[in-house]
mmCIF file of C-alpha atoms in Angstrom:
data_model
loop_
_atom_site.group_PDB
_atom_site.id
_atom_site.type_symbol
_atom_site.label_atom_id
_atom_site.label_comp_id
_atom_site.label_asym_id
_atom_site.label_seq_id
_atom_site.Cartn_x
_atom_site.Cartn_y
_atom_site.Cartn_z
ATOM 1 C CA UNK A 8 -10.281 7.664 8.068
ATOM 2 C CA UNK A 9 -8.227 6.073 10.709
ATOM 3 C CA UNK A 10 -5.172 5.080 8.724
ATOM 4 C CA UNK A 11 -4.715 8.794 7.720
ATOM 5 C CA UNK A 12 -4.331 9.524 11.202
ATOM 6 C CA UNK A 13 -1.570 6.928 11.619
ATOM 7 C CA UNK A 14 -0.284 7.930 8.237
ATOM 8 C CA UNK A 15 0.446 11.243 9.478
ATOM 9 C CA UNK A 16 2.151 9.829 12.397
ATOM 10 C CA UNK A 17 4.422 7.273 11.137
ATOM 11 C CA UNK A 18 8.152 8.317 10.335
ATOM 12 C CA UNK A 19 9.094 7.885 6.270
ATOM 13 C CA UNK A 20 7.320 5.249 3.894
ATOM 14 C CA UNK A 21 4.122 4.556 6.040
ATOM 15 C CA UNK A 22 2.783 2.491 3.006
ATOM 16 C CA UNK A 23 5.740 -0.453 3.906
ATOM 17 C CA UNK A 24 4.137 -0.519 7.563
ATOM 18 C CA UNK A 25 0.687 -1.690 6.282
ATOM 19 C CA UNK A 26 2.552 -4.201 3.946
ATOM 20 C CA UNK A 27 4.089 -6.109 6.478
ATOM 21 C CA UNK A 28 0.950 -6.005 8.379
ATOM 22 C CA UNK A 29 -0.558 -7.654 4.955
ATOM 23 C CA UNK A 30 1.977 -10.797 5.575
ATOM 24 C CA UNK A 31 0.645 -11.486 8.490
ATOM 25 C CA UNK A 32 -3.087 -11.644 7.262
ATOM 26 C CA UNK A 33 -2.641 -15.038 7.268
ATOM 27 C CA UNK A 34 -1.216 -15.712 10.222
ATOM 28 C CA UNK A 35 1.616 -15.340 12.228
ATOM 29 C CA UNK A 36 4.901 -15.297 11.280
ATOM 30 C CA UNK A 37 8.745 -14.528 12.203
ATOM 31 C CA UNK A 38 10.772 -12.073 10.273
ATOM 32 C CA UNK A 39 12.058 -14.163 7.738
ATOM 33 C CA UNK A 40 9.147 -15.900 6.730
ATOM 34 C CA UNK A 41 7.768 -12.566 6.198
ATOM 35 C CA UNK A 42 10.725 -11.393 4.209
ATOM 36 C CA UNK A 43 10.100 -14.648 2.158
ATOM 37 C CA UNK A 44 6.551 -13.661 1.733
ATOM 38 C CA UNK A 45 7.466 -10.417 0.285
ATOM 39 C CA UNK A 46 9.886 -11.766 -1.912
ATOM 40 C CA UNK A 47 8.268 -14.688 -3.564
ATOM 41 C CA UNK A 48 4.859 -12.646 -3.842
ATOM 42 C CA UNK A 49 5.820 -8.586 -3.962
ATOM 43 C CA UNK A 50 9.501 -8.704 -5.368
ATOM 44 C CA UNK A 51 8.563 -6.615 -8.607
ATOM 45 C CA UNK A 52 7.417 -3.660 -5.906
ATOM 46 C CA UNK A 53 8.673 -3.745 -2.735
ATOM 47 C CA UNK A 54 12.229 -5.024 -1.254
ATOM 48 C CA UNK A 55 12.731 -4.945 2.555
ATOM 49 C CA UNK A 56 16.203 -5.622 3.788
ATOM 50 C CA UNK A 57 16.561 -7.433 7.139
ATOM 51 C CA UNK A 58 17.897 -4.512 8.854
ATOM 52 C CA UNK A 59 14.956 -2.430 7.831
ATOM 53 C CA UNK A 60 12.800 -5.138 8.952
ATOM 54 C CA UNK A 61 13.152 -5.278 12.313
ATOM 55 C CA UNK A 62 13.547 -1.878 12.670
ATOM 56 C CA UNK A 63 9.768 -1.596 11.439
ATOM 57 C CA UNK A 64 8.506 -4.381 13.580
ATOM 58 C CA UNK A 65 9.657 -2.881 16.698
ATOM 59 C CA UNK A 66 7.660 0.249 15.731
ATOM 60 C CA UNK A 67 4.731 -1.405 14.447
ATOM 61 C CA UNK A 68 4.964 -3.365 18.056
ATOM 62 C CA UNK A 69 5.272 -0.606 20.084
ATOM 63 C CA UNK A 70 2.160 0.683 18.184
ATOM 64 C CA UNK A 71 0.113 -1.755 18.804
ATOM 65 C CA UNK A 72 -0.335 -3.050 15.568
ATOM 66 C CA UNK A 73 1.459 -6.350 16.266
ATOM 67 C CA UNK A 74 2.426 -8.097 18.938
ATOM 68 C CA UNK A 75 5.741 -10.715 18.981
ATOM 69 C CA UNK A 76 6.230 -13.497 21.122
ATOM 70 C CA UNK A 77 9.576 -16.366 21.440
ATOM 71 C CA UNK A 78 9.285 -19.346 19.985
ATOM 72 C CA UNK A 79 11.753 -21.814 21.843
ATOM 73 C CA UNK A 80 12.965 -24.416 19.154
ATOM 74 C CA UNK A 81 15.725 -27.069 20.843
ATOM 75 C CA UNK A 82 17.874 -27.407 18.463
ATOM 76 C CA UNK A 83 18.195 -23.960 16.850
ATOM 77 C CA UNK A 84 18.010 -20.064 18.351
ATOM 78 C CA UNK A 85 14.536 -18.632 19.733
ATOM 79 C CA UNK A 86 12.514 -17.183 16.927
ATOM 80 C CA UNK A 87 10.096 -14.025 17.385
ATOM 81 C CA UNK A 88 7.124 -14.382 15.984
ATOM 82 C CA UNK A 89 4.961 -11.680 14.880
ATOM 83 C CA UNK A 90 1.036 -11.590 14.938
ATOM 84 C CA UNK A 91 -1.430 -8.917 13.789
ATOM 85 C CA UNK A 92 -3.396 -7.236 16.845
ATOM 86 C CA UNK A 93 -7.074 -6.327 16.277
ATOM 87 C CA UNK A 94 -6.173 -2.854 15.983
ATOM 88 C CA UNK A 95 -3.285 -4.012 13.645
ATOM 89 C CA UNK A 96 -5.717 -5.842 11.516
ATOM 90 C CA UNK A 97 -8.740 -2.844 10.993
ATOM 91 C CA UNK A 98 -5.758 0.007 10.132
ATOM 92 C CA UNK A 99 -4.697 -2.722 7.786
ATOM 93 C CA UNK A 100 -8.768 -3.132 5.857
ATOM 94 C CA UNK A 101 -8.995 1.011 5.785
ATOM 95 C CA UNK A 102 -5.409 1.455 4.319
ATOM 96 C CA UNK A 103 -6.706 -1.515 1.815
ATOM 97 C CA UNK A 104 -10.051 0.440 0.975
ATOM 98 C CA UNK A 105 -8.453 3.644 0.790
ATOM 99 C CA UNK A 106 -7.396 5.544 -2.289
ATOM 100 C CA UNK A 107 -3.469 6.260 -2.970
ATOM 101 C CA UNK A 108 -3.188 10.032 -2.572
ATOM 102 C CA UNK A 109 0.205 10.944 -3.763
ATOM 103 C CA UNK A 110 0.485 9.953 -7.193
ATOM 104 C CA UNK A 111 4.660 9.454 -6.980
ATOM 105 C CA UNK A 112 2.926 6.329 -4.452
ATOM 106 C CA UNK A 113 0.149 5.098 -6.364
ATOM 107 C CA UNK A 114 2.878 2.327 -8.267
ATOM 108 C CA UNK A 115 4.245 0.631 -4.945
ATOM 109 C CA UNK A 116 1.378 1.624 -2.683
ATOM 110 C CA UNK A 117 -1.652 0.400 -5.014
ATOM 111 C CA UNK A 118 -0.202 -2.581 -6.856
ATOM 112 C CA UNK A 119 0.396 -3.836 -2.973
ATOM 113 C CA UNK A 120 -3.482 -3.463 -2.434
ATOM 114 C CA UNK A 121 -4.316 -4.561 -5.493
ATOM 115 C CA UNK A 122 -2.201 -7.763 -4.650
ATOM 116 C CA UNK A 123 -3.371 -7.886 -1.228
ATOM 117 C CA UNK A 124 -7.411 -7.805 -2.124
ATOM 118 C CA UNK A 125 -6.399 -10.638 -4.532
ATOM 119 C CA UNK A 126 -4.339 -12.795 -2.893
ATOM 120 C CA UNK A 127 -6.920 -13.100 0.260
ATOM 121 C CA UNK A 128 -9.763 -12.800 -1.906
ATOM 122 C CA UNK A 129 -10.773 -9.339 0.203
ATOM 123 C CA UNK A 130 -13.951 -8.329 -0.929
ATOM 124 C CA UNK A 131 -14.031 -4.074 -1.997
ATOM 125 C CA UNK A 132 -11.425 -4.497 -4.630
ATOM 126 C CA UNK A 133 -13.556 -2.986 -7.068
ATOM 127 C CA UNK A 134 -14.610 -0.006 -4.992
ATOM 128 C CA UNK A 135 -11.241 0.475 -4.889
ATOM 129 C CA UNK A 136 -10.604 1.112 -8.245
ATOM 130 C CA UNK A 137 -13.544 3.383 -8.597
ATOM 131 C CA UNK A 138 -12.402 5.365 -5.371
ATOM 132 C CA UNK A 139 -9.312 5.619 -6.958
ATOM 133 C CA UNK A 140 -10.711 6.369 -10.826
ATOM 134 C CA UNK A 141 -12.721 9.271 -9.366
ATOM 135 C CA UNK A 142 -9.510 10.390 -7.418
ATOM 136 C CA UNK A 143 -7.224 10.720 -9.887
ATOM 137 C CA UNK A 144 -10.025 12.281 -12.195
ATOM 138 C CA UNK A 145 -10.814 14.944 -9.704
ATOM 139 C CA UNK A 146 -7.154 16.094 -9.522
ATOM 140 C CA UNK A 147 -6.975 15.701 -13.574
ATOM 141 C CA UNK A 148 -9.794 18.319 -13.796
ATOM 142 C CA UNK A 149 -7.712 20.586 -11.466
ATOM 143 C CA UNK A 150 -4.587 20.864 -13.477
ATOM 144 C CA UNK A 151 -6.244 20.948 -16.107
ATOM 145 C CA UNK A 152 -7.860 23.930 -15.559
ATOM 146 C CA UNK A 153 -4.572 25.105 -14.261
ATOM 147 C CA UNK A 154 -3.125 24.413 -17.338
ATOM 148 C CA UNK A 155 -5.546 26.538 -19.189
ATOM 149 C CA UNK A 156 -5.095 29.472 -17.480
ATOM 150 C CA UNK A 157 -1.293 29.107 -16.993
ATOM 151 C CA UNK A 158 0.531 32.097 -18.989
ATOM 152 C CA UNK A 159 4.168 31.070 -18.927
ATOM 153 C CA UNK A 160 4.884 28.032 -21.549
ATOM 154 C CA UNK A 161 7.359 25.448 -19.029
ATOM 155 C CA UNK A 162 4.934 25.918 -16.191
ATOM 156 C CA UNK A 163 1.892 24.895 -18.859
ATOM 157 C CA UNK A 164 3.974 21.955 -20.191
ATOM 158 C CA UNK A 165 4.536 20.785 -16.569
ATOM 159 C CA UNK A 166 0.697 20.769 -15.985
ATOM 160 C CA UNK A 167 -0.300 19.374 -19.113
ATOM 161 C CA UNK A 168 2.349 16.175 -18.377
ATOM 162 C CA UNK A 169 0.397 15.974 -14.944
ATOM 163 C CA UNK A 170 -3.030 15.694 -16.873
ATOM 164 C CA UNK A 171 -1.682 13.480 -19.195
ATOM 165 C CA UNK A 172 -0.005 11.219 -16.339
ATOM 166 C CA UNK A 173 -3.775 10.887 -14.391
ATOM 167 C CA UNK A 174 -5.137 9.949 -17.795
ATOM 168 C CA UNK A 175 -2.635 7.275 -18.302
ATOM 169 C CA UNK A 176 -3.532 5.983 -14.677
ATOM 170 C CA UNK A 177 -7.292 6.226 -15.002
ATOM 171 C CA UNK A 178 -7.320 4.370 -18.399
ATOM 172 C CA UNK A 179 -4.736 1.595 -16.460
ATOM 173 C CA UNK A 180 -6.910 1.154 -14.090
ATOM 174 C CA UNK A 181 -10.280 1.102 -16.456
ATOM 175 C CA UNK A 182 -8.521 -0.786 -18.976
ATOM 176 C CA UNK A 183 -6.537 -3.507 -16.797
ATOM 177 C CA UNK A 184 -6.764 -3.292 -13.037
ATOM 178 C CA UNK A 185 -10.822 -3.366 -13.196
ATOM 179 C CA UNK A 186 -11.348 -6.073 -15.913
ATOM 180 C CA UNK A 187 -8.382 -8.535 -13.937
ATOM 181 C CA UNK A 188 -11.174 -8.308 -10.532
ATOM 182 C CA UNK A 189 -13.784 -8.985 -12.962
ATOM 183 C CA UNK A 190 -12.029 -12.170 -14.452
ATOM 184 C CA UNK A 191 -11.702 -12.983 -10.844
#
């Protein structure tokens, strides 16, 4: 998948790249307004500070991903005003359909999607959450049978906390991620 690619390229916390490439789905915008966007819509799981900000659109410029342009106003300072490119846009829809694979990610990372499919009505939502289901089962059934042929007791308990942790995130997402897109 292409995003991995870019995944693997981008400096720390790739996952904040493709969410402010999700404020723009709608349009463009300037920083603020998509510091706004975050806030009002994504404050419970993500916070970008200013500083950060711009930091991230220069890269996400100089990758292609967006481009920025002035915007002359008379009475106040220029604005730059970001806009998703093409390329921008279809990293943005394979990040979205992708499955979160780091668990320590999945809370930030796949609440974003989540909130992204719903707030622009993107269709796939539901594949999603089956991607992501079978996933988190596969590694389940992994430590598991590490667990089971783990000899020393911590190293057991560690695994069997991991098992228990994808079975608490498969039955989330049965038992309240999937039925919200069905309500939907």
């Amino acid at each position: 998948m292409e995003y991995i690619i870019y995944f693997k390229k981008m400096k720390p916390k790739p996952s904040v790249n493709f969410v402010l490439l999700g404020t723009l789905l709608s349009g463009p915008k300037h920083g603020y307004e998509m510091i706004q966007f975050i806030d009002s819509h994504l404050e419970n799981v993500w916070h970008i500070s200013n500083s950060q900000l711009y930091v991230l659109l220069k890269r996400l410029e100089n990758d292609r991903l967006v481009t920025a342009r002035m915007e002359h106003q008379e009475s106040r300072p220029s604005k730059r005003v970001f806009d998703l490119t093409d390329t921008g846009k279809k990293l943005l829809l394979n990040w979205l359909h992708s499955p979160v694979l780091h668990v320590r990610e999945f809370r930030m990372e796949f609440i974003a999607k989540l909130f992204f499919f719903h707030y622009f009505s993107i269709n796939g939502s539901k594949g999603l959450i089956d991607r992501q289901i079978h996933y988190f089962e596969q590694i389940r059934e992994k430590v598991r049978f590490h667990t089971l042929s783990e000899k020393r007791p911590f190293d057991r308990l560690v695994f069997e906390f991991k098992a228990d942790h994808m079975t608490h995130l498969v039955d989330w997402l049965s038992n309240s991620a999937k039925p919200f897109f069905n309500r939907i």
